[in-house]
Coordinates of N, CA and C in Angstrom, one line a residue:
Chain A
X24 N -10.3 -9.2 -2.6 CA -9.2 -8.3 -2.8 C -9.1 -7.3 -1.7
X25 N -8.0 -7.4 -0.9 CA -8.0 -6.5 0.3 C -7.2 -5.2 0.0
X26 N -6.7 -5.0 -1.2 CA -6.0 -3.8 -1.5 C -4.5 -3.9 -1.0
X27 N -3.8 -2.8 -1.1 CA -2.4 -2.7 -0.7 C -2.4 -2.6 0.9
X28 N -1.7 -3.4 1.5 CA -1.6 -3.4 3.0 C -0.3 -3.0 3.5
X29 N -0.2 -2.1 4.4 CA 1.1 -1.6 5.0 C 1.1 -1.8 6.5
X30 N 2.3 -2.2 7.0 CA 2.4 -2.3 8.4 C 3.9 -1.9 8.8
X31 N 4.0 -1.3 10.0 CA 2.9 -0.8 10.8 C 2.3 0.5 10.3
X32 N 1.2 0.9 10.8 CA 0.6 2.2 10.3 C 1.3 3.4 10.9
X33 N 1.8 3.2 12.1 CA 2.4 4.3 12.8 C 3.7 3.7 13.5
X34 N 4.8 4.5 13.5 CA 6.0 4.1 14.1 C 6.7 5.3 14.7
X35 N 6.9 5.3 16.0 CA 7.7 6.3 16.7 C 9.0 5.7 17.1
X36 N 10.1 6.3 16.7 CA 11.4 5.7 17.0 C 12.4 6.8 17.4
X37 N 13.4 6.4 18.1 CA 14.4 7.4 18.5 C 15.4 7.5 17.4
X38 N 16.0 8.7 17.3 CA 17.0 9.0 16.3 C 18.1 8.0 16.5
X39 N 18.6 7.5 15.4 CA 19.7 6.5 15.3 C 19.2 5.1 15.3
X40 N 17.9 4.8 15.6 CA 17.4 3.4 15.5 C 17.1 3.1 14.0
X41 N 17.0 1.8 13.8 CA 16.6 1.3 12.5 C 15.1 1.0 12.5
X42 N 14.4 1.2 11.4 CA 13.0 0.9 11.3 C 12.8 0.2 9.9
X43 N 11.8 -0.7 10.0 CA 11.4 -1.5 8.8 C 9.9 -1.4 8.6
X44 N 9.5 -1.1 7.4 CA 8.1 -1.1 7.0 C 7.8 -2.3 6.0
X45 N 6.6 -2.9 6.1 CA 6.3 -4.0 5.2 C 5.1 -3.5 4.4
X46 N 5.1 -4.0 3.1 CA 4.0 -3.8 2.2 C 3.6 -5.1 1.5
X47 N 2.3 -5.4 1.6 CA 1.7 -6.5 0.8 C 0.9 -5.9 -0.3
X48 N 1.3 -6.1 -1.6 CA 0.6 -5.5 -2.7 C -0.7 -6.3 -3.0
X49 N -1.5 -5.7 -3.9 CA -2.6 -6.5 -4.5 C -2.0 -7.7 -5.1
X50 N -2.7 -8.8 -4.9 CA -2.0 -10.1 -5.2 C -1.6 -10.3 -6.6
X51 N -2.4 -9.9 -7.6 CA -2.0 -10.1 -9.0 C -1.1 -9.1 -9.6
X52 N -0.7 -8.1 -8.8 CA 0.2 -7.0 -9.3 C 1.6 -7.4 -9.2
X53 N 2.4 -7.2 -10.3 CA 3.8 -7.5 -10.3 C 4.7 -6.3 -10.1
X54 N 4.1 -5.1 -10.1 CA 4.9 -3.9 -9.8 C 4.6 -3.4 -8.4
X55 N 5.6 -3.0 -7.7 CA 5.5 -2.5 -6.3 C 6.4 -1.3 -6.2
X56 N 5.8 -0.2 -5.6 CA 6.4 1.1 -5.5 C 6.5 1.5 -4.1
X57 N 7.6 2.3 -3.8 CA 7.6 3.0 -2.5 C 7.8 4.5 -2.8
X58 N 7.0 5.2 -1.9 CA 7.1 6.7 -2.0 C 7.2 7.3 -0.6
X59 N 7.7 8.5 -0.5 CA 7.7 9.2 0.7 C 6.8 10.5 0.5
X60 N 6.0 10.8 1.6 CA 5.2 12.0 1.5 C 5.4 12.8 2.8
X61 N 5.7 14.1 2.6 CA 5.7 15.0 3.7 C 4.5 15.9 3.6
X62 N 4.2 16.6 4.7 CA 3.0 17.5 4.7 C 3.1 18.6 3.6
X63 N 2.0 18.7 2.9 CA 2.0 19.7 1.9 C 2.6 19.4 0.6
X64 N 3.1 18.1 0.5 CA 3.8 17.7 -0.8 C 3.1 16.5 -1.4
X65 N 3.3 16.3 -2.6 CA 2.9 15.1 -3.3 C 3.8 13.9 -3.0
X66 N 3.4 12.7 -3.2 CA 4.2 11.5 -3.0 C 5.5 11.7 -3.8
X67 N 6.6 11.4 -3.2 CA 7.9 11.4 -3.8 C 8.4 10.0 -4.1
X68 N 8.6 9.7 -5.3 CA 9.0 8.3 -5.7 C 10.4 8.0 -5.1
X69 N 10.5 6.8 -4.5 CA 11.8 6.3 -4.0 C 12.3 5.2 -4.8
X70 N 11.5 4.1 -5.1 CA 12.0 2.9 -5.7 C 10.9 2.1 -6.2
X71 N 11.1 1.2 -7.2 CA 10.1 0.3 -7.5 C 10.6 -1.1 -8.0
X72 N 9.8 -2.1 -7.9 CA 10.2 -3.5 -8.2 C 9.2 -4.0 -9.3
X73 N 9.7 -4.8 -10.2 CA 8.9 -5.5 -11.1 C 9.2 -7.0 -10.7
X74 N 8.2 -7.7 -10.2 CA 8.5 -9.0 -9.6 C 9.5 -8.8 -8.5
X75 N 10.6 -9.6 -8.5 CA 11.6 -9.4 -7.4 C 12.7 -8.5 -7.8
X76 N 12.7 -8.0 -9.1 CA 13.8 -7.2 -9.6 C 13.6 -5.7 -9.2
X77 N 14.6 -5.1 -8.6 CA 14.5 -3.6 -8.3 C 14.9 -2.9 -9.5
X78 N 14.0 -2.3 -10.2 CA 14.3 -1.7 -11.5 C 14.8 -0.2 -11.4
X79 N 14.5 0.4 -10.3 CA 14.9 1.8 -10.2 C 15.1 2.1 -8.7
X80 N 16.3 2.5 -8.3 CA 16.6 2.8 -6.9 C 17.4 4.0 -6.8
X81 N 17.6 4.7 -7.9 CA 18.4 5.9 -7.8 C 17.8 7.0 -7.0
X82 N 16.5 6.9 -6.8 CA 15.8 8.0 -6.0 C 15.7 7.7 -4.5
X83 N 16.3 6.6 -4.1 CA 16.3 6.4 -2.7 C 17.2 7.5 -2.0
X84 N 16.7 8.0 -0.9 CA 17.2 9.3 -0.4 C 18.6 9.3 0.1
X85 N 19.1 8.2 0.5 CA 20.5 8.0 0.9 C 20.8 6.5 1.0
X86 N 22.0 6.2 1.4 CA 22.4 4.8 1.5 C 21.8 4.2 2.8
X87 N 21.2 5.0 3.6 CA 20.5 4.5 4.8 C 19.2 3.9 4.4
X88 N 18.7 4.1 3.2 CA 17.4 3.6 2.8 C 17.7 2.4 1.9
X89 N 17.0 1.3 2.1 CA 17.1 0.1 1.3 C 15.7 -0.6 1.2
X90 N 15.5 -1.2 0.1 CA 14.2 -2.0 -0.1 C 14.5 -3.3 -0.7
X91 N 13.6 -4.3 -0.3 CA 13.7 -5.6 -0.8 C 12.4 -6.2 -1.2
X92 N 12.4 -7.1 -2.1 CA 11.2 -7.8 -2.5 C 11.6 -9.2 -2.9
X93 N 12.0 -10.0 -1.9 CA 12.7 -11.2 -2.1 C 12.0 -12.3 -2.9
X94 N 10.7 -12.4 -2.8 CA 10.0 -13.4 -3.6 C 9.0 -12.9 -4.6
X95 N 9.2 -11.6 -4.8 CA 8.3 -11.0 -5.8 C 6.9 -10.8 -5.2
X96 N 6.7 -10.9 -3.9 CA 5.3 -10.7 -3.3 C 5.4 -9.4 -2.4
X97 N 5.6 -9.6 -1.1 CA 5.6 -8.5 -0.2 C 7.0 -7.8 -0.3
X98 N 7.1 -6.6 0.2 CA 8.3 -5.8 0.2 C 8.6 -5.2 1.5
X99 N 9.8 -4.9 1.8 CA 10.2 -4.2 3.0 C 11.0 -3.0 2.6
X100 N 10.8 -1.9 3.4 CA 11.6 -0.7 3.3 C 12.3 -0.5 4.6
X101 N 13.6 -0.5 4.6 CA 14.3 -0.3 5.8 C 15.0 1.1 5.8
X102 N 15.0 1.8 6.9 CA 15.7 3.0 7.1 C 16.7 2.8 8.3
X103 N 17.9 2.9 8.0 CA 18.9 2.7 9.1 C 19.3 4.0 9.7
X104 N 19.7 4.0 11.0 CA 20.2 5.2 11.6 C 19.3 6.4 11.4
X105 N 18.1 6.2 11.8 CA 17.1 7.3 11.4 C 17.5 8.6 11.9
X106 N 17.0 9.6 11.2 CA 17.2 11.1 11.5 C 15.9 11.7 11.6
X107 N 15.8 12.9 12.3 CA 14.6 13.6 12.4 C 14.0 13.9 11.0
X108 N 14.8 14.2 10.1 CA 14.3 14.5 8.7 C 13.7 13.4 8.0
X109 N 13.8 12.2 8.6 CA 13.1 11.0 8.0 C 11.7 10.9 8.3
X110 N 11.2 11.8 9.3 CA 9.8 11.8 9.7 C 8.9 12.1 8.5
X111 N 8.0 11.2 8.2 CA 7.2 11.4 7.0 C 6.2 10.2 6.9
X112 N 5.4 10.2 5.9 CA 4.6 9.0 5.6 C 5.2 8.3 4.5
X113 N 5.3 7.0 4.6 CA 5.9 6.2 3.6 C 4.8 5.3 3.0
X114 N 4.6 5.6 1.7 CA 3.5 5.0 1.0 C 4.0 3.8 0.1
X115 N 3.2 2.8 0.1 CA 3.5 1.7 -0.9 C 2.4 1.6 -1.9
X116 N 2.7 1.2 -3.1 CA 1.6 1.1 -4.1 C 2.0 -0.1 -5.0
X117 N 1.0 -0.5 -5.7 CA 1.2 -1.6 -6.7 C 0.4 -1.5 -7.9
X118 N 0.9 -2.2 -9.0 CA 0.2 -2.1 -10.3 C 0.6 -3.3 -11.1
X119 N -0.1 -3.4 -12.3 CA 0.3 -4.3 -13.3 C 1.4 -3.6 -14.1
X120 N 2.0 -4.4 -15.0 CA 3.1 -3.7 -15.8 C 2.8 -3.8 -17.3
X121 N 1.6 -4.2 -17.7 CA 1.3 -4.4 -19.1 C 0.4 -3.3 -19.6
X122 N 0.5 -3.0 -20.9 CA -0.4 -2.0 -21.5 C 0.0 -0.6 -21.3
X123 N -0.8 0.3 -21.9 CA -0.6 1.7 -21.7 C -1.3 2.1 -20.4
X124 N -0.5 2.7 -19.5 CA -1.1 3.1 -18.3 C -1.3 2.0 -17.3
X125 N -0.5 2.1 -16.3 CA -0.5 1.0 -15.3 C -1.1 1.6 -14.0
X126 N -2.4 1.5 -13.8 CA -3.0 2.1 -12.6 C -2.3 1.7 -11.3
X127 N -1.9 2.7 -10.6 CA -1.2 2.5 -9.3 C -2.2 2.7 -8.2
X128 N -2.3 1.7 -7.4 CA -3.1 1.7 -6.2 C -2.3 1.8 -4.9
X129 N -2.6 2.8 -4.1 CA -1.9 3.0 -2.9 C -2.4 2.3 -1.7
X130 N -1.5 2.0 -0.7 CA -1.9 1.6 0.6 C -2.2 2.9 1.4
X131 N -2.5 2.6 2.7 CA -2.9 3.7 3.6 C -1.7 4.4 4.2
X132 N -0.5 3.9 3.9 CA 0.7 4.6 4.4 C 1.2 4.1 5.8
X133 N 2.5 4.3 6.0 CA 3.1 4.1 7.3 C 3.7 5.4 7.8
X134 N 3.2 5.9 8.9 CA 3.7 7.2 9.4 C 4.9 6.9 10.3
X135 N 6.0 7.6 10.0 CA 7.2 7.5 10.8 C 7.4 8.8 11.5
X136 N 7.6 8.8 12.8 CA 8.1 9.9 13.6 C 9.4 9.6 14.3
X137 N 10.4 10.4 14.0 CA 11.7 10.2 14.6 C 11.9 11.3 15.7
X138 N 12.1 10.8 16.9 CA 12.2 11.8 18.0 C 13.6 11.8 18.6
Chain B
X6 N 15.4 17.0 -14.1 CA 14.7 15.8 -14.1 C 13.2 16.1 -14.4
X7 N 12.4 15.1 -14.3 CA 11.0 15.2 -14.6 C 10.3 16.1 -13.6
X8 N 9.3 16.8 -14.1 CA 8.6 17.7 -13.2 C 7.1 17.7 -13.5
X9 N 6.3 17.8 -12.5 CA 4.9 18.1 -12.7 C 4.5 19.3 -11.9
X10 N 4.0 20.3 -12.6 CA 3.5 21.5 -11.9 C 2.0 21.5 -11.8
X11 N 1.5 21.7 -10.6 CA 0.0 21.7 -10.4 C -0.4 23.0 -9.8
X12 N -1.6 23.5 -10.4 CA -2.1 24.8 -10.0 C -3.7 24.7 -9.9
X13 N -4.3 25.4 -9.0 CA -3.7 26.2 -7.9 C -3.3 25.3 -6.8
X14 N -2.7 25.8 -5.8 CA -2.3 25.0 -4.6 C -3.5 24.9 -3.6
X15 N -4.3 25.9 -3.6 CA -5.6 25.9 -2.8 C -6.7 26.4 -3.7
X16 N -7.9 25.9 -3.5 CA -9.1 26.3 -4.2 C -10.3 26.2 -3.3
X17 N -11.0 27.3 -3.3 CA -12.2 27.3 -2.4 C -13.4 27.6 -3.3
X18 N -14.4 26.8 -3.3 CA -15.6 27.0 -4.1 C -16.9 26.9 -3.3
X19 N -17.9 27.4 -3.8 CA -19.2 27.2 -3.1 C -19.9 25.9 -3.6
X20 N -20.5 25.3 -2.7 CA -21.2 24.0 -3.1 C -22.1 24.2 -4.3
X21 N -21.9 23.3 -5.3 CA -22.7 23.4 -6.5 C -21.9 24.0 -7.7
X22 N -20.8 24.7 -7.3 CA -20.0 25.3 -8.4 C -19.0 24.3 -8.9
X23 N -18.3 24.6 -10.0 CA -17.3 23.7 -10.6 C -15.9 24.1 -10.1
X24 N -15.1 23.1 -10.1 CA -13.7 23.2 -9.7 C -12.8 22.7 -10.8
X25 N -11.7 23.4 -11.1 CA -10.8 23.0 -12.1 C -9.4 23.0 -11.6
X26 N -8.6 22.0 -11.8 CA -7.2 21.9 -11.3 C -6.4 21.5 -12.6
X27 N -5.3 22.2 -12.7 CA -4.5 22.0 -13.9 C -3.1 21.5 -13.6
X28 N -2.5 20.7 -14.5 CA -1.2 20.1 -14.3 C -0.4 20.2 -15.6
X29 N 0.9 20.5 -15.5 CA 1.7 20.5 -16.7 C 2.9 19.5 -16.4
X30 N 3.3 18.7 -17.4 CA 4.4 17.8 -17.1 C 5.5 18.0 -18.1
X31 N 6.7 17.5 -17.8 CA 7.8 17.8 -18.6 C 8.3 16.6 -19.4
X32 N 8.1 15.3 -18.9 CA 8.7 14.1 -19.5 C 7.8 13.7 -20.7
X33 N 8.3 13.8 -21.9 CA 7.6 13.5 -23.1 C 7.2 12.0 -23.2
X34 N 7.9 11.2 -22.3 CA 7.6 9.7 -22.3 C 6.4 9.4 -21.5
X35 N 5.9 10.4 -20.8 CA 4.7 10.1 -20.0 C 3.5 9.8 -20.8
X36 N 2.8 8.7 -20.5 CA 1.6 8.3 -21.3 C 0.4 8.0 -20.5
X37 N 0.5 8.2 -19.2 CA -0.6 7.8 -18.3 C -0.7 8.9 -17.2
X38 N -1.9 9.4 -17.0 CA -2.1 10.5 -16.1 C -3.3 10.3 -15.2
X39 N -3.0 9.8 -14.0 CA -4.1 9.6 -13.0 C -4.2 10.8 -12.1
X40 N -5.4 10.9 -11.5 CA -5.7 11.9 -10.5 C -6.1 11.1 -9.2
X41 N -5.6 11.6 -8.1 CA -5.9 11.0 -6.8 C -6.5 12.0 -5.8
X42 N -7.3 11.5 -4.9 CA -7.9 12.3 -3.9 C -7.3 11.7 -2.6
X43 N -6.9 12.6 -1.7 CA -6.3 12.2 -0.5 C -6.9 12.9 0.7
X44 N -7.5 12.2 1.6 CA -8.1 12.7 2.8 C -7.0 12.6 3.9
X45 N -7.2 13.4 5.0 CA -6.2 13.5 6.0 C -5.9 12.2 6.7
X46 N -4.7 11.8 6.7 CA -4.2 10.6 7.4 C -4.4 9.3 6.6
X47 N -4.8 9.5 5.3 CA -5.1 8.3 4.5 C -4.2 8.3 3.2
X48 N -4.1 7.2 2.6 CA -3.4 7.1 1.3 C -4.2 7.7 0.2
X49 N -3.5 8.1 -0.9 CA -4.2 8.6 -2.1 C -5.1 7.6 -2.7
X50 N -6.3 8.0 -3.1 CA -7.3 7.1 -3.8 C -7.5 7.6 -5.2
X51 N -7.4 6.7 -6.1 CA -7.6 7.0 -7.5 C -9.0 7.4 -7.8
X52 N -9.2 8.5 -8.5 CA -10.6 9.0 -8.8 C -10.8 8.9 -10.3
X53 N -9.9 9.2 -11.1 CA -10.0 9.1 -12.5 C -8.6 9.1 -13.2
X54 N -8.5 8.5 -14.4 CA -7.3 8.5 -15.1 C -7.5 8.7 -16.5
X55 N -6.4 9.0 -17.3 CA -6.5 9.2 -18.7 C -5.2 8.7 -19.3
X56 N -5.3 8.0 -20.4 CA -4.2 7.5 -21.1 C -3.9 8.4 -22.3
X57 N -2.7 8.3 -22.9 CA -2.2 9.2 -23.9 C -2.9 9.1 -25.2
X58 N -3.7 8.0 -25.4 CA -4.4 7.9 -26.7 C -5.8 8.4 -26.6
X59 N -6.1 9.1 -25.5 CA -7.4 9.6 -25.3 C -7.3 11.1 -24.9
X60 N -8.3 12.0 -25.4 CA -8.2 13.4 -25.1 C -9.0 13.8 -24.0
X61 N -10.1 13.0 -23.7 CA -11.0 13.4 -22.6 C -11.7 12.2 -22.1
X62 N -12.0 12.2 -20.8 CA -12.7 11.1 -20.1 C -13.6 11.7 -19.1
X63 N -14.8 11.1 -18.9 CA -15.7 11.6 -18.0 C -16.3 10.5 -17.1
X64 N -16.5 10.7 -15.9 CA -17.1 9.8 -15.0 C -18.0 10.5 -14.0
X65 N -19.3 10.6 -14.3 CA -20.3 11.3 -13.5 C -19.9 12.7 -13.4
X66 N -19.6 13.2 -12.2 CA -19.3 14.7 -12.0 C -17.8 15.0 -12.3
X67 N -17.0 14.0 -12.6 CA -15.6 14.2 -12.7 C -15.2 14.0 -14.2
X68 N -14.3 14.9 -14.7 CA -13.8 14.7 -16.1 C -12.4 15.1 -16.1
X69 N -11.6 14.5 -17.0 CA -10.2 14.9 -17.2 C -10.0 15.1 -18.7
X70 N -9.2 16.1 -19.0 CA -8.8 16.4 -20.4 C -7.3 16.4 -20.5
X71 N -6.8 16.0 -21.6 CA -5.3 15.9 -21.9 C -5.0 16.5 -23.2
X72 N -4.0 17.4 -23.1 CA -3.4 18.0 -24.3 C -1.9 17.6 -24.4
X73 N -1.7 16.5 -25.2 CA -0.3 16.0 -25.2 C 0.7 17.0 -25.9
X74 N 0.2 17.7 -26.8 CA 1.1 18.7 -27.5 C 1.6 19.7 -26.5
X75 N 0.7 20.2 -25.7 CA 1.0 21.3 -24.7 C 1.5 20.7 -23.4
X76 N 1.4 19.3 -23.3 CA 1.8 18.6 -22.1 C 1.1 19.1 -20.9
X77 N -0.2 19.3 -21.0 CA -1.0 19.6 -19.8 C -2.3 18.8 -19.8
X78 N -2.7 18.6 -18.6 CA -4.0 17.9 -18.3 C -4.7 18.5 -17.2
X79 N -6.0 18.4 -17.2 CA -6.8 19.1 -16.2 C -7.9 18.2 -15.6
X80 N -8.3 18.5 -14.3 CA -9.3 17.8 -13.7 C -10.5 18.8 -13.5
X81 N -11.7 18.3 -13.8 CA -12.9 19.2 -13.7 C -13.9 18.4 -12.8
X82 N -14.3 19.1 -11.8 CA -15.4 18.6 -10.9 C -16.6 19.5 -11.0
X83 N -17.7 19.0 -11.4 CA -18.9 19.8 -11.5 C -19.8 19.5 -10.3
X84 N -20.7 20.4 -10.0 CA -21.7 20.3 -9.0 C -21.0 19.8 -7.7
X85 N -20.0 20.6 -7.3 CA -19.2 20.2 -6.1 C -20.1 20.0 -4.8
X86 N -19.6 19.1 -4.0 CA -20.3 18.8 -2.7 C -19.3 18.9 -1.6
X87 N -19.7 19.2 -0.4 CA -18.8 19.3 0.7 C -17.8 18.1 0.9
X88 N -18.3 16.9 0.5 CA -17.5 15.7 0.6 C -16.4 15.6 -0.4
X89 N -16.4 16.5 -1.4 CA -15.4 16.6 -2.4 C -14.1 17.3 -1.8
X90 N -14.3 18.0 -0.6 CA -13.2 18.6 0.0 C -12.1 17.6 0.4
X91 N -10.9 17.9 -0.1 CA -9.7 17.0 0.1 C -8.5 17.6 -0.6
X92 N -7.4 16.9 -0.6 CA -6.3 17.3 -1.4 C -6.3 16.4 -2.6
X93 N -6.1 17.0 -3.8 CA -6.1 16.3 -5.1 C -4.7 16.4 -5.7
X94 N -4.2 15.2 -6.1 CA -2.9 15.1 -6.8 C -3.0 14.7 -8.2
X95 N -2.3 15.3 -9.1 CA -2.1 14.7 -10.4 C -0.8 14.0 -10.5
X96 N -0.6 13.1 -11.5 CA 0.6 12.4 -11.7 C 0.8 12.1 -13.1
X97 N 2.1 12.0 -13.5 CA 2.4 11.6 -14.9 C 3.3 10.4 -14.8
X98 N 3.0 9.3 -15.5 CA 3.7 8.1 -15.5 C 4.2 7.6 -16.9
X99 N 5.3 6.9 -16.9 CA 5.7 6.3 -18.1 C 5.6 4.8 -18.0
X100 N 5.7 4.1 -19.2 CA 5.6 2.7 -19.2 C 6.8 2.1 -18.5
X101 N 7.9 2.8 -18.3 CA 9.1 2.2 -17.6 C 8.9 2.3 -16.1
X102 N 7.8 2.8 -15.7 CA 7.5 2.8 -14.2 C 7.9 4.1 -13.5
X103 N 8.4 5.1 -14.3 CA 8.6 6.4 -13.6 C 7.3 7.1 -13.3
X104 N 7.3 7.7 -12.1 CA 6.0 8.4 -11.8 C 6.4 9.7 -11.1
X105 N 5.8 10.8 -11.5 CA 6.0 12.1 -10.9 C 4.7 12.7 -10.5
X106 N 4.6 13.2 -9.2 CA 3.4 13.7 -8.7 C 3.5 15.2 -8.6
X107 N 2.3 15.9 -8.8 CA 2.2 17.3 -8.5 C 2.2 17.5 -7.0
X108 N 2.3 18.7 -6.5 CA 2.4 19.0 -5.1 C 1.0 19.1 -4.4
X109 N -0.1 18.9 -5.2 CA -1.4 18.9 -4.6 C -2.1 20.2 -4.6
X110 N -3.5 20.0 -4.6 CA -4.4 21.1 -4.5 C -5.4 20.9 -3.4
X111 N -5.4 21.8 -2.5 CA -6.4 21.6 -1.4 C -7.7 22.2 -1.8
X112 N -8.7 21.4 -2.0 CA -10.0 21.9 -2.4 C -10.9 22.0 -1.2
X113 N -11.5 23.1 -1.0 CA -12.5 23.3 0.0 C -13.8 23.7 -0.6
X114 N -14.9 22.9 -0.3 CA -16.2 23.2 -0.8 C -17.1 23.7 0.3
X115 N -17.5 24.9 0.2 CA -18.3 25.5 1.3 C -19.7 25.3 1.1
X116 N -20.4 24.8 2.2 CA -21.8 24.5 2.1 C -22.6 25.7 1.9

C-alpha cells in the first residue's frame, strides 16, 4: 500500500493558465476528496467522489474549478484561468464509505503558485 | 453552514508537560472525529480518531474525549516531546461525506 499519491507536488504557473492535478487514492478506497489549504488554515473541503459519482461539488470555489474521477480510481482537479488567489496547497484524500467513521487518509499535497 | 472551532491557535509547553487542544462542532450529524498532525510542507497525518458511540479513546501518550451533548471533543498529549511540535487539526465528519476542519493549533514543545 503506497498511500494516497499526488502529482505534481509543486506547480508554478502564470496567471491565466490552466493547471491540472492528479490524485491516485489508496487502492481499495471508494471515496476520494479534494481540499484546499492556505497558510494558517485547516483543509477546506472542495468536492468528493464515491466511486465515479461526484456526490458533492457545491463547495468548489468557482466555475473555474472542476474535478473528475472517470473510472472510479484516480481523479483530476483542474483550475482554469488561474488567479493569484488560487495559490495554495491542494490536498487529496481517500477513504472507505462503510460503517461509522470513514478514516480519511491524505496525500502529501500539490503546491500551486500562481505568478 | 457547518463550523468547527479549535482552541487554542498556538500552544507552547515544556517538554514532559501535557498539552490539551479543544474543538467544538456545530453539525449534529457529525459522528466521526479524527485528529491530524501536520508538519511543514507535508499532508496531514492521522494520529487518533473517535467515533460517536465512544466517549474516550487512548493510544499511548495520546487520548481523545468526546462529549456529544455539548458537541465538543479534545485531544490530550501527555509527556510531550520536541518531536510532537507541529500543527494539529481536528475535524468533524458525517456519514454523508461532509467534513469540516478546525483552523489548527501550532504546538511547540520546548526542550
